[in-house]
Tab-separated table of C-alpha atoms and ligand atoms in Angstrom:
chain	number	residue	atom	x	y	z
A	131	MET	CA	18.915	-0.059	30.927
A	132	ASP	CA	20.941	3.112	31.483
A	133	ILE	CA	22.045	5.370	28.678
A	134	LYS	CA	25.581	4.055	28.786
A	135	GLU	CA	24.321	0.541	28.096
A	136	PHE	CA	21.897	1.896	25.544
A	137	ARG	CA	24.769	3.498	23.615
A	138	LYS	CA	26.661	0.243	23.491
A	139	HIS	CA	23.638	-1.825	22.398
A	140	ALA	CA	22.702	0.816	19.835
A	141	HIS	CA	26.142	0.452	18.252
A	142	ASP	CA	25.833	-3.322	18.249
A	143	PHE	CA	22.326	-3.158	16.824
A	144	ALA	CA	23.520	-0.808	14.056
A	145	ASP	CA	26.189	-3.330	13.121
A	146	TRP	CA	23.593	-6.067	13.126
A	147	MET	CA	21.305	-4.017	10.928
A	148	ALA	CA	24.041	-3.441	8.314
A	149	ASP	CA	25.065	-7.096	8.414
A	150	PHE	CA	21.451	-8.171	8.011
A	151	LEU	CA	20.990	-6.003	4.889
A	152	GLU	CA	24.376	-7.045	3.522
A	153	ASN	CA	23.503	-10.744	3.936
A	154	ILE	CA	19.796	-10.561	3.263
A	155	GLU	CA	20.145	-13.094	0.414
A	156	SER	CA	21.417	-15.739	2.794
A	157	TYR	CA	18.003	-15.923	4.507
A	158	ARG	CA	14.991	-17.838	3.274
A	159	VAL	CA	12.376	-15.436	1.938
A	160	MET	CA	9.562	-17.362	3.592
A	161	PRO	CA	10.263	-19.181	6.887
A	162	GLU	CA	9.558	-22.875	7.417
A	163	THR	CA	7.502	-21.998	10.470
A	164	LYS	CA	4.273	-23.918	11.146
A	165	PRO	CA	1.350	-22.377	13.043
A	166	GLY	CA	2.137	-22.293	16.767
A	167	ASP	CA	5.902	-22.866	16.357
A	168	ILE	CA	6.927	-19.456	17.664
A	169	LYS	CA	4.370	-19.271	20.472
A	170	GLU	CA	5.619	-22.579	21.749
A	171	LYS	CA	9.075	-21.151	22.190
A	172	LEU	CA	8.006	-17.995	24.016
A	173	PRO	CA	7.220	-17.982	27.759
A	174	LYS	CA	3.519	-17.919	28.590
A	175	SER	CA	3.911	-15.005	31.037
A	176	ALA	CA	6.088	-11.900	31.289
A	177	PRO	CA	9.311	-12.189	33.310
A	178	GLU	CA	9.103	-11.116	36.949
A	179	LYS	CA	12.764	-9.946	37.012
A	180	ALA	CA	14.747	-7.724	34.636
A	181	GLU	CA	16.514	-9.637	31.878
A	182	ASP	CA	19.823	-8.885	30.220
A	183	MET	CA	19.676	-7.460	26.696
A	184	LYS	CA	22.209	-10.072	25.633
A	185	ASN	CA	19.742	-12.864	26.374
A	186	ILE	CA	16.806	-10.985	24.941
A	187	PHE	CA	18.741	-10.386	21.747
A	188	SER	CA	19.848	-13.981	21.539
A	189	ASP	CA	16.120	-15.028	21.626
A	190	PHE	CA	15.455	-12.503	18.879
A	191	GLU	CA	18.129	-14.178	16.725
A	192	ASN	CA	17.198	-17.748	17.579
A	193	ILE	CA	13.432	-17.626	17.862
A	194	VAL	CA	12.097	-14.521	16.119
A	195	LEU	CA	14.373	-14.127	13.134
A	196	PRO	CA	13.879	-17.654	11.730
A	197	GLY	CA	10.099	-16.993	11.920
A	198	MET	CA	10.220	-13.832	9.825
A	199	THR	CA	9.109	-13.452	6.179
A	200	HIS	CA	11.783	-11.218	4.714
A	201	TRP	CA	10.077	-8.472	2.791
A	202	GLN	CA	13.405	-6.759	2.062
A	203	HIS	CA	14.778	-9.937	0.426
A	204	PRO	CA	15.540	-9.189	-3.211
A	205	SER	CA	13.588	-12.286	-4.235
A	206	PHE	CA	10.408	-11.214	-2.459
A	207	PHE	CA	7.928	-10.909	-5.369
A	208	ALA	CA	4.666	-11.446	-3.492
A	209	TYR	CA	1.756	-9.045	-2.901
A	210	PHE	CA	3.120	-5.565	-3.364
A	211	PRO	CA	6.426	-4.551	-1.803
A	212	ALA	CA	6.638	-2.849	1.547
A	213	ASN	CA	9.983	-1.498	0.594
A	214	SER	CA	12.323	0.340	2.860
A	215	SER	CA	15.772	1.855	2.361
A	216	PRO	CA	18.823	2.735	4.466
A	217	PRO	CA	17.920	6.451	4.801
A	218	SER	CA	14.397	5.511	5.836
A	219	VAL	CA	15.636	3.120	8.509
A	220	LEU	CA	18.018	5.777	9.839
A	221	ALA	CA	15.134	8.255	10.004
A	222	GLU	CA	13.018	5.701	11.918
A	223	MET	CA	15.814	5.395	14.466
A	224	LEU	CA	15.649	9.133	15.114
A	225	THR	CA	11.836	9.141	15.182
A	226	ALA	CA	11.813	6.309	17.665
A	227	THR	CA	14.452	7.998	19.817
A	228	MET	CA	12.692	11.382	20.009
A	229	ALA	CA	9.411	9.528	20.394
A	230	ALA	CA	7.354	12.667	19.867
A	231	GLN	CA	3.590	12.604	19.736
A	232	CYS	CA	2.789	14.794	16.777
A	233	MET	CA	-0.978	15.270	17.092
A	234	SER	CA	-0.945	19.052	17.171
A	235	TRP	CA	1.390	21.776	15.907
A	236	ILE	CA	2.351	22.663	19.475
A	237	THR	CA	3.201	19.034	20.390
A	238	SER	CA	5.976	19.200	17.768
A	239	PRO	CA	6.033	22.180	15.402
A	240	ALA	CA	8.811	20.775	13.221
A	241	ALA	CA	6.908	17.540	12.636
A	242	THR	CA	3.776	19.333	11.504
A	243	GLU	CA	5.586	21.829	9.300
A	244	MET	CA	7.885	19.221	7.759
A	245	GLU	CA	4.824	17.106	6.944
A	246	GLU	CA	3.274	20.074	5.117
A	247	VAL	CA	6.498	20.662	3.182
A	248	VAL	CA	7.162	17.034	2.089
A	249	MET	CA	3.525	16.543	1.140
A	250	GLU	CA	3.905	19.575	-1.105
A	251	TRP	CA	7.187	18.206	-2.512
A	252	LEU	CA	5.401	14.931	-3.281
A	253	ARG	CA	2.454	16.765	-4.846
A	254	GLN	CA	4.896	18.470	-7.244
A	255	MET	CA	6.836	15.272	-7.862
A	256	THR	CA	3.747	13.322	-8.903
A	257	GLY	CA	2.311	16.174	-10.962
A	258	LEU	CA	-0.799	16.399	-8.841
A	259	PRO	CA	-2.545	19.683	-9.676
A	260	GLU	CA	-2.161	22.666	-7.333
A	261	GLY	CA	-5.037	22.870	-4.896
A	262	PHE	CA	-4.502	19.394	-3.455
A	263	THR	CA	-3.389	19.470	0.124
A	264	GLY	CA	-1.598	16.507	1.633
A	265	VAL	CA	-1.417	14.760	5.014
A	266	ILE	CA	0.309	11.501	5.992
A	267	GLN	CA	-2.036	8.745	7.171
A	268	ASP	CA	-1.104	5.329	8.537
A	269	SER	CA	-2.482	3.314	5.628
A	270	ALA	CA	-4.427	3.465	2.406
A	271	SER	CA	-7.238	1.612	4.244
A	272	SER	CA	-7.763	4.341	6.813
A	273	SER	CA	-7.338	7.003	4.153
A	274	THR	CA	-10.125	5.423	2.138
A	275	LEU	CA	-12.279	5.026	5.250
A	276	GLY	CA	-11.691	8.763	5.926
A	277	ALA	CA	-12.736	9.625	2.386
A	278	LEU	CA	-15.930	7.558	2.716
A	279	ILE	CA	-16.778	9.293	5.957
A	280	CYS	CA	-16.181	12.711	4.316
A	281	ALA	CA	-18.508	11.660	1.461
A	282	ARG	CA	-21.128	10.498	3.959
A	283	GLU	CA	-21.034	13.831	5.805
A	284	LYS	CA	-21.167	15.806	2.598
A	285	VAL	CA	-24.301	13.968	1.422
A	286	THR	CA	-26.041	14.344	4.801
A	287	GLY	CA	-24.916	17.868	5.596
A	288	PHE	CA	-23.038	16.519	8.664
A	289	ALA	CA	-26.237	15.077	10.046
A	290	ILE	CA	-24.707	11.722	10.937
A	291	ASN	CA	-21.755	13.366	12.704
A	292	GLU	CA	-24.096	15.518	14.696
A	293	LYS	CA	-27.221	13.463	15.287
A	294	GLY	CA	-26.378	9.886	14.339
A	295	PHE	CA	-27.820	7.466	11.827
A	296	THR	CA	-31.176	7.159	13.433
A	297	CYS	CA	-32.045	10.874	13.483
A	298	GLY	CA	-34.464	10.437	10.606
A	299	GLY	CA	-34.401	11.765	7.080
A	300	ILE	CA	-31.045	10.121	6.322
A	301	PRO	CA	-31.185	8.783	2.700
A	302	ARG	CA	-29.894	5.379	1.821
A	303	MET	CA	-26.432	5.956	0.314
A	304	ALA	CA	-24.451	3.903	-2.213
A	305	ILE	CA	-20.761	3.503	-3.060
A	306	TYR	CA	-19.505	2.525	-6.483
A	307	THR	CA	-16.224	0.763	-7.160
A	308	SER	CA	-15.057	-1.798	-9.686
A	309	ARG	CA	-15.282	-5.552	-9.253
A	310	GLU	CA	-11.497	-5.495	-9.072
A	311	SER	CA	-11.091	-2.894	-6.330
A	312	HIS	CA	-9.306	-3.457	-3.036
A	313	SER	CA	-10.966	-5.070	-0.019
A	314	SER	CA	-10.333	-1.911	2.031
A	315	ILE	CA	-13.272	-0.278	0.229
A	316	GLU	CA	-15.632	-2.943	1.495
A	317	LYS	CA	-14.132	-2.617	4.954
A	318	GLY	CA	-14.533	1.159	4.802
A	319	ALA	CA	-18.148	0.814	3.692
A	320	LYS	CA	-18.845	-1.410	6.665
A	321	ILE	CA	-17.186	0.824	9.225
A	322	ALA	CA	-18.480	4.113	7.812
A	323	GLY	CA	-22.020	2.768	8.123
A	324	TYR	CA	-22.991	2.461	4.456
A	325	GLY	CA	-23.276	-1.315	4.709
A	326	ARG	CA	-21.814	-3.901	2.370
A	327	GLU	CA	-25.101	-4.218	0.485
A	328	MET	CA	-24.804	-0.615	-0.614
A	329	ILE	CA	-21.574	-1.218	-2.567
A	330	ARG	CA	-22.160	-1.400	-6.288
A	331	LYS	CA	-19.458	-3.506	-7.912
A	332	ILE	CA	-19.113	-2.130	-11.399
A	333	GLY	CA	-18.034	-4.419	-14.213
A	334	VAL	CA	-14.633	-4.183	-15.880
A	335	ASP	CA	-13.289	-4.362	-19.412
A	336	GLU	CA	-10.711	-6.801	-20.817
A	337	LYS	CA	-7.982	-4.843	-19.091
A	338	TYR	CA	-9.794	-5.149	-15.728
A	339	ALA	CA	-10.572	-1.394	-15.666
A	340	MET	CA	-14.012	-0.052	-14.648
A	341	ILE	CA	-16.472	0.499	-17.527
A	342	PRO	CA	-17.761	4.085	-17.117
A	343	ALA	CA	-21.060	3.368	-18.953
A	344	LEU	CA	-21.928	0.693	-16.359
A	345	LEU	CA	-21.060	3.114	-13.566
A	346	GLU	CA	-23.464	5.739	-14.943
A	347	GLU	CA	-26.166	3.105	-15.372
A	348	ALA	CA	-25.814	2.040	-11.758
A	349	ILE	CA	-25.881	5.640	-10.482
A	350	ARG	CA	-29.042	6.362	-12.524
A	351	LYS	CA	-30.796	3.268	-11.262
A	352	ASP	CA	-30.047	4.183	-7.645
A	353	ILE	CA	-31.311	7.753	-8.109
A	354	GLU	CA	-34.516	6.318	-9.638
A	355	ASP	CA	-34.883	4.088	-6.572
A	356	GLY	CA	-34.427	7.010	-4.175
A	357	ILE	CA	-30.906	5.996	-3.213
A	358	LYS	CA	-28.273	8.746	-2.956
A	359	PRO	CA	-24.992	8.042	-4.735
A	360	ALA	CA	-22.384	9.065	-2.153
A	361	SER	CA	-18.983	8.105	-3.494
A	362	VAL	CA	-17.154	6.496	-6.348
A	363	VAL	CA	-13.859	4.840	-5.429
A	364	ALA	CA	-11.746	4.471	-8.565
A	365	ALA	CA	-8.533	2.435	-8.740
A	366	CYS	CA	-5.340	3.865	-10.083
A	367	GLY	CA	-3.677	0.431	-10.127
A	368	THR	CA	-5.752	-2.472	-8.770
A	369	THR	CA	-4.143	-4.931	-6.402
A	370	SER	CA	-4.745	-7.939	-8.615
A	371	SER	CA	-3.329	-6.626	-11.867
A	372	LEU	CA	-2.551	-2.844	-11.547
A	373	ALA	CA	-5.495	-2.007	-13.822
A	374	VAL	CA	-6.180	1.746	-14.015
A	375	ASP	CA	-9.760	2.901	-14.095
A	376	PRO	CA	-10.449	5.640	-16.689
A	377	LEU	CA	-10.440	8.691	-14.431
A	378	PRO	CA	-11.453	11.321	-17.020
A	379	GLU	CA	-14.664	9.569	-17.927
A	380	ILE	CA	-15.395	8.542	-14.317
A	381	GLY	CA	-14.641	12.098	-13.188
A	382	GLU	CA	-17.127	13.555	-15.627
A	383	ILE	CA	-19.822	11.228	-14.319
A	384	CYS	CA	-19.021	12.148	-10.699
A	385	LYS	CA	-19.249	15.850	-11.620
A	386	LYS	CA	-22.569	15.356	-13.425
A	387	TYR	CA	-24.216	13.609	-10.450
A	388	ASP	CA	-22.263	15.460	-7.736
A	389	VAL	CA	-20.640	12.324	-6.285
A	390	TRP	CA	-17.461	12.306	-4.205
A	391	LEU	CA	-14.581	10.791	-6.225
A	392	HIS	CA	-11.893	9.047	-4.207
A	393	VAL	CA	-8.945	7.576	-6.076
A	394	ASP	CA	-7.064	4.635	-4.626
A	395	GLY	CA	-3.570	4.640	-6.040
A	396	ALA	CA	-1.953	2.721	-3.192
A	397	MET	CA	0.705	1.021	-5.296
A	398	ALA	CA	0.731	2.696	-8.723
A	399	GLY	CA	0.524	6.260	-7.435
A	400	SER	CA	4.263	6.260	-6.794
A	401	ALA	CA	4.907	5.733	-10.521
A	402	ALA	CA	3.570	9.245	-11.210
A	403	ILE	CA	6.988	10.582	-10.225
A	404	LEU	CA	8.077	9.302	-13.630
A	405	PRO	CA	7.240	11.838	-16.406
A	406	GLU	CA	6.592	8.941	-18.815
A	407	LYS	CA	3.964	7.524	-16.406
A	408	ARG	CA	2.136	10.768	-15.616
A	409	TYR	CA	-0.818	9.567	-17.700
A	410	LEU	CA	-1.705	7.335	-14.774
A	411	LEU	CA	-3.095	10.365	-13.029
A	412	SER	CA	-4.787	11.941	-15.974
A	413	GLY	CA	-8.251	12.964	-14.791
A	414	ILE	CA	-7.086	13.252	-11.210
A	415	GLU	CA	-8.251	16.871	-11.203
A	416	TYR	CA	-11.787	15.496	-10.822
A	417	ALA	CA	-10.913	13.731	-7.571
A	418	ASP	CA	-12.029	14.976	-4.185
A	419	SER	CA	-9.422	12.776	-2.527
A	420	PHE	CA	-6.511	10.617	-3.587
A	421	VAL	CA	-4.251	8.226	-1.691
A	422	PHE	CA	-1.016	6.420	-2.473
A	423	ASN	CA	1.504	4.618	-0.358
A	424	PRO	CA	5.175	5.711	-0.245
A	425	HIS	CA	5.416	2.707	2.121
A	426	LYS	CA	4.817	0.430	-0.890
A	427	TRP	CA	6.912	1.630	-3.724
A	428	LEU	CA	8.877	4.651	-2.542
A	429	PHE	CA	11.487	3.205	-0.223
A	430	THR	CA	9.897	4.603	2.912
A	431	ASN	CA	9.199	2.291	5.843
A	432	PHE	CA	5.671	1.297	6.650
A	433	ASP	CA	3.662	3.322	7.741
A	434	CYS	CA	3.464	6.217	5.348
A	435	SER	CA	0.336	6.856	3.241
A	436	ALA	CA	0.091	10.098	1.321
A	437	TYR	CA	-3.557	11.340	1.413
A	438	TYR	CA	-4.483	14.381	-0.679
A	439	CYS	CA	-7.724	16.241	-0.621
A	440	LYS	CA	-9.161	19.243	-2.433
A	441	ASP	CA	-11.159	20.689	0.393
A	442	PRO	CA	-9.316	20.376	3.719
A	443	LYS	CA	-12.007	22.490	5.361
A	444	HIS	CA	-14.528	19.729	4.708
A	445	LEU	CA	-12.095	17.063	6.009
A	446	ILE	CA	-11.440	19.078	9.163
A	447	HIS	CA	-15.138	19.765	9.716
A	448	THR	CA	-15.733	15.985	9.480
A	449	PHE	CA	-12.952	14.961	11.857
A	450	SER	CA	-12.196	17.829	14.214
A	451	ILE	CA	-12.811	17.638	17.902
A	452	ASP	CA	-12.042	20.504	20.184
A	453	PRO	CA	-11.871	19.529	23.797
A	454	GLU	CA	-10.555	22.074	26.233
A	455	TYR	CA	-7.375	20.056	26.996
A	456	LEU	CA	-6.270	20.246	23.367
A	457	LYS	CA	-6.905	23.962	22.734
A	458	THR	CA	-3.892	26.158	22.042
A	459	ASP	CA	-3.314	29.830	21.310
A	460	VAL	CA	-2.081	29.211	17.795
A	461	ASP	CA	-4.921	26.953	16.561
A	462	MET	CA	-6.063	29.544	14.046
A	463	LYS	CA	-2.573	29.921	12.528
A	464	VAL	CA	-1.393	26.331	12.168
A	465	LYS	CA	-2.368	22.900	11.062
A	466	ASN	CA	-3.309	20.403	13.738
A	467	PHE	CA	-3.135	17.145	11.899
A	468	ARG	CA	-5.052	15.331	14.657
A	469	ASP	CA	-8.139	16.825	12.930
A	470	TRP	CA	-7.152	15.399	9.511
A	471	GLY	CA	-7.768	11.732	10.208
A	472	ILE	CA	-9.026	9.061	12.556
A	473	PRO	CA	-6.447	8.671	15.364
A	474	LEU	CA	-5.526	11.476	17.669
A	475	GLY	CA	-1.938	10.391	18.179
A	476	ARG	CA	0.503	10.603	15.296
A	477	ARG	CA	4.091	9.455	14.808
A	478	PHE	CA	6.683	11.758	13.126
A	479	ARG	CA	6.370	10.040	9.773
A	480	ALA	CA	7.416	12.983	7.558
A	481	LEU	CA	11.039	12.617	8.717
A	482	LYS	CA	11.668	9.325	6.931
A	483	LEU	CA	10.056	10.494	3.702
A	484	TRP	CA	12.063	13.727	3.835
A	485	MET	CA	15.312	11.780	4.347
A	486	VAL	CA	14.455	9.332	1.555
A	487	ILE	CA	13.663	12.022	-0.946
A	488	ARG	CA	16.760	14.046	-0.090
A	489	SER	CA	19.033	11.004	0.035
A	490	TYR	CA	17.977	9.595	-3.380
A	491	GLY	CA	16.965	12.799	-5.044
A	492	ILE	CA	14.007	12.735	-7.442
A	493	GLU	CA	16.390	11.372	-10.096
A	494	GLY	CA	17.550	8.511	-7.887
A	495	LEU	CA	13.973	7.510	-7.063
A	496	GLN	CA	13.013	7.660	-10.728
A	497	LYS	CA	15.902	5.381	-11.700
A	498	LYS	CA	14.906	2.751	-9.127
A	499	LEU	CA	11.311	2.689	-10.379
A	500	GLN	CA	12.366	2.647	-14.015
A	501	GLU	CA	14.589	-0.383	-13.294
A	502	HIS	CA	11.705	-2.262	-11.664
A	503	ILE	CA	9.485	-1.506	-14.621
A	504	ARG	CA	12.213	-2.575	-17.063
A	505	LEU	CA	12.634	-5.903	-15.177
A	506	ALA	CA	8.892	-6.548	-15.209
A	507	GLY	CA	8.918	-5.866	-18.991
A	508	TRP	CA	11.722	-8.391	-19.371
A	509	PHE	CA	9.878	-10.956	-17.318
A	510	ALA	CA	6.646	-10.405	-19.332
A	511	GLU	CA	8.606	-10.927	-22.579
A	512	GLN	CA	9.849	-14.302	-21.305
A	513	VAL	CA	6.312	-15.258	-20.367
A	514	GLU	CA	4.998	-14.295	-23.789
A	515	ALA	CA	7.735	-16.284	-25.539
A	516	GLU	CA	6.928	-19.439	-23.540
A	517	ASP	CA	4.178	-21.594	-25.022
A	518	ASP	CA	3.150	-23.175	-21.712
A	519	ILE	CA	2.723	-19.935	-19.798
A	520	ASP	CA	-0.063	-17.437	-20.289
A	521	LEU	CA	0.256	-13.726	-19.696
A	522	LEU	CA	-3.012	-12.783	-18.046
A	523	ALA	CA	-2.983	-8.982	-17.903
A	524	PRO	CA	-1.270	-6.107	-19.672
A	525	VAL	CA	2.070	-5.162	-18.067
A	526	ASP	CA	2.579	-1.423	-17.760
A	527	LEU	CA	4.352	-1.128	-14.427
A	528	ASP	CA	6.132	-3.640	-12.225
A	529	LEU	CA	3.563	-6.457	-11.914
A	530	VAL	CA	3.278	-9.511	-14.138
A	531	CYS	CA	0.151	-11.720	-13.941
A	532	PHE	CA	0.627	-15.176	-15.428
A	533	ARG	CA	-0.171	-18.859	-15.118
A	534	TYR	CA	1.258	-22.184	-16.118
A	535	ASN	CA	-0.929	-23.697	-18.831
A	536	LYS	CA	0.230	-26.917	-20.428
A	537	LYS	CA	-1.768	-26.349	-23.605
A	538	SER	CA	-1.408	-29.852	-24.996
A	539	ARG	CA	-3.160	-31.259	-21.929
A	540	GLY	CA	-6.314	-29.202	-22.357
A	541	LEU	CA	-6.864	-28.670	-18.637
A	542	ASN	CA	-10.082	-27.088	-17.336
A	543	GLU	CA	-10.153	-24.082	-14.937
A	544	SER	CA	-10.187	-26.125	-11.750
A	545	GLU	CA	-7.326	-28.370	-12.932
A	546	LEU	CA	-5.372	-25.286	-13.927
A	547	GLU	CA	-5.965	-23.779	-10.482
A	548	LYS	CA	-4.661	-26.906	-8.794
A	549	LEU	CA	-1.623	-27.046	-11.035
A	550	ASN	CA	-0.747	-23.370	-10.495
A	551	LYS	CA	-1.297	-23.624	-6.753
A	552	LYS	CA	1.120	-26.521	-6.746
A	553	LEU	CA	3.667	-24.558	-8.729
A	554	MET	CA	3.354	-21.574	-6.350
A	555	ASP	CA	3.635	-23.728	-3.256
A	556	ALA	CA	6.734	-25.445	-4.626
A	557	LEU	CA	8.367	-22.106	-5.458
A	558	ASN	CA	7.564	-20.573	-2.113
A	559	SER	CA	8.551	-23.555	-0.011
A	560	SER	CA	11.996	-23.527	-1.637
A	561	GLY	CA	12.722	-20.446	0.489
A	562	GLU	CA	14.507	-18.978	-2.565
A	563	MET	CA	11.638	-16.728	-3.739
A	564	PHE	CA	8.144	-15.764	-2.839
A	565	ILE	CA	5.224	-15.000	-5.181
A	566	SER	CA	1.521	-14.727	-4.456
A	567	HIS	CA	-1.757	-15.262	-6.304
A	568	THR	CA	-5.068	-13.703	-7.033
A	569	LYS	CA	-8.150	-14.382	-9.154
A	570	LEU	CA	-8.771	-12.339	-12.248
A	571	GLY	CA	-12.477	-13.020	-12.819
A	572	GLU	CA	-12.507	-16.787	-12.377
A	573	ILE	CA	-8.887	-17.274	-13.439
A	574	PHE	CA	-6.400	-18.407	-10.784
A	575	THR	CA	-3.455	-16.096	-11.411
A	576	LEU	CA	0.145	-15.948	-10.216
A	577	ARG	CA	1.501	-12.510	-9.474
A	578	MET	CA	5.190	-11.546	-9.918
A	579	SER	CA	5.594	-8.142	-8.299
A	580	ILE	CA	9.007	-6.515	-8.771
A	581	GLY	CA	9.503	-3.573	-6.500
A	582	GLY	CA	12.137	-4.511	-3.923
A	583	THR	CA	14.785	-1.948	-2.962
A	584	TYR	CA	17.525	-4.550	-3.396
A	585	THR	CA	16.075	-6.466	-6.370
A	586	GLU	CA	18.377	-6.669	-9.394
A	587	GLU	CA	18.179	-8.285	-12.788
A	588	ARG	CA	19.978	-11.432	-11.540
A	589	HIS	CA	17.213	-12.043	-8.985
A	590	VAL	CA	14.505	-11.738	-11.589
A	591	ARG	CA	16.369	-14.048	-14.012
A	592	ALA	CA	16.915	-16.582	-11.233
A	593	ALA	CA	13.207	-16.475	-10.429
A	594	TRP	CA	12.296	-17.051	-14.057
A	595	ASN	CA	14.672	-20.025	-14.268
A	596	ARG	CA	13.320	-21.464	-11.056
A	597	ILE	CA	9.747	-21.145	-12.316
A	598	LYS	CA	10.584	-23.022	-15.513
A	599	ASP	CA	12.556	-25.715	-13.728
A	600	THR	CA	9.807	-26.213	-11.150
A	601	MET	CA	7.199	-26.433	-13.931
A	602	LYS	CA	9.205	-29.252	-15.477
A	603	SER	CA	9.499	-31.042	-12.164
A	604	LEU	CA	5.661	-31.020	-11.891
A	605	GLU	CA	5.272	-32.920	-15.183
B	188	PLP	C1	-2.171	-2.314	-0.770
B	188	PLP	C2	-3.410	-1.684	-1.260
B	188	PLP	C3	-4.332	-1.114	-0.351
B	188	PLP	C4	-4.145	-1.197	1.177
B	188	PLP	O1	-3.055	-0.522	1.603
B	188	PLP	P1	-2.737	-0.342	3.198
B	188	PLP	O2	-1.858	0.879	3.255
B	188	PLP	O3	-2.104	-1.599	3.636
B	188	PLP	O4	-4.064	-0.144	3.843
B	188	PLP	C5	-5.391	-0.432	-0.848
B	188	PLP	N1	-5.617	-0.377	-2.172
B	188	PLP	C6	-4.774	-0.948	-3.066
B	188	PLP	C7	-5.055	-0.797	-4.536
B	188	PLP	C8	-3.665	-1.608	-2.627
B	188	PLP	O5	-2.832	-2.199	-3.509
């Protein structure tokens, strides 16, 4: 494809993109695709000869598009959002076009320096204390893995980095996190070499937040048994219910026993840009590291995870590599973000965040989040007013946990699970909305997560009506 053709297609694609977003409601949220449907329609091997973009695009429209789940659909209420926005998409076009590899300062000075600047903007916006330094990572999962590796190297004085696990004298190390915390912590514990058995799942209170006294008990017991407490991973907003672990108490315990505190605020962290929600981060000054995802609830395309740490020197010592072919004359004067995380190669991710923040302004972003929170509050009120629906967790942000519970029938847990699964499947297979589920303790729970860029009150009202109608149809 020559540049002349590229220009023409780029204009056509831009029109398609605007049409898509304008008409997003005309699509099903979840496709009707069955496993294997798409593969069946795609050739088994790559084409020998060049193909025309017209034909390629037509396959995109006819094969790919009908098999997509539409995360930008205003009635997407499942999981957490991966919201995007027009300025973010425009920035991604520029990023893709320049296609710079931003591993070192020299490989794209503007990318590195803009990343420093927007991470500092975001630090101020969320009220994170001065002294935290930010870097953009690809996901909360790899940020947490990075934190667990930093903790491991702190405990062992960099022995594992230098000599490996089997060098002798390495203590057994434990990680502490609540029963409700995200699966990425378990994954991180496996990859970083702690082992799944060394994760202590701490009990939670009635709001699903970690109980600090149980944390301290577990730490003490490990110390008695000769096990070294390496890291506590606290949740600022769990995935199941957005429960917030009590950071001030947990922080005191970490300080007392000299344990690395990593705070996972993947979803809820964005809400700290609201002055009235700043309490979410109270106690964050105890943290050694903190992550949240602008690619979840701050209108910035995946991937964009904001990772903050207190001691970048420790982070760099843990991750830096210094082969001859990467050395430059300015290494002492600049940041080389390749040394701040796991991959060497890095996309120019700061650009989209910069364009989003400038395009909405802090005020514009705050208004969007406040509206999501208001709508979740409205939805929770409806749930509470309805005899046959239980509200299963406190609603402070944009997530409502609930279940259908026909009280007069006196159903047991497993019958309730079946009933709610049936309700969820009926709602989702309608194509009109999409919600997901979790388990809170043993309770099968439906989750209504309201954080879409294009979600308005009418979508939430329609979802509520559909839920009630579908409940009736299950009678
Ligand atoms: C979504 C989520 C994660 C994982 O985020 P990725 O960026 O997809 O790795 C981790 N922790 C919590 C609490 C989450 O909600």
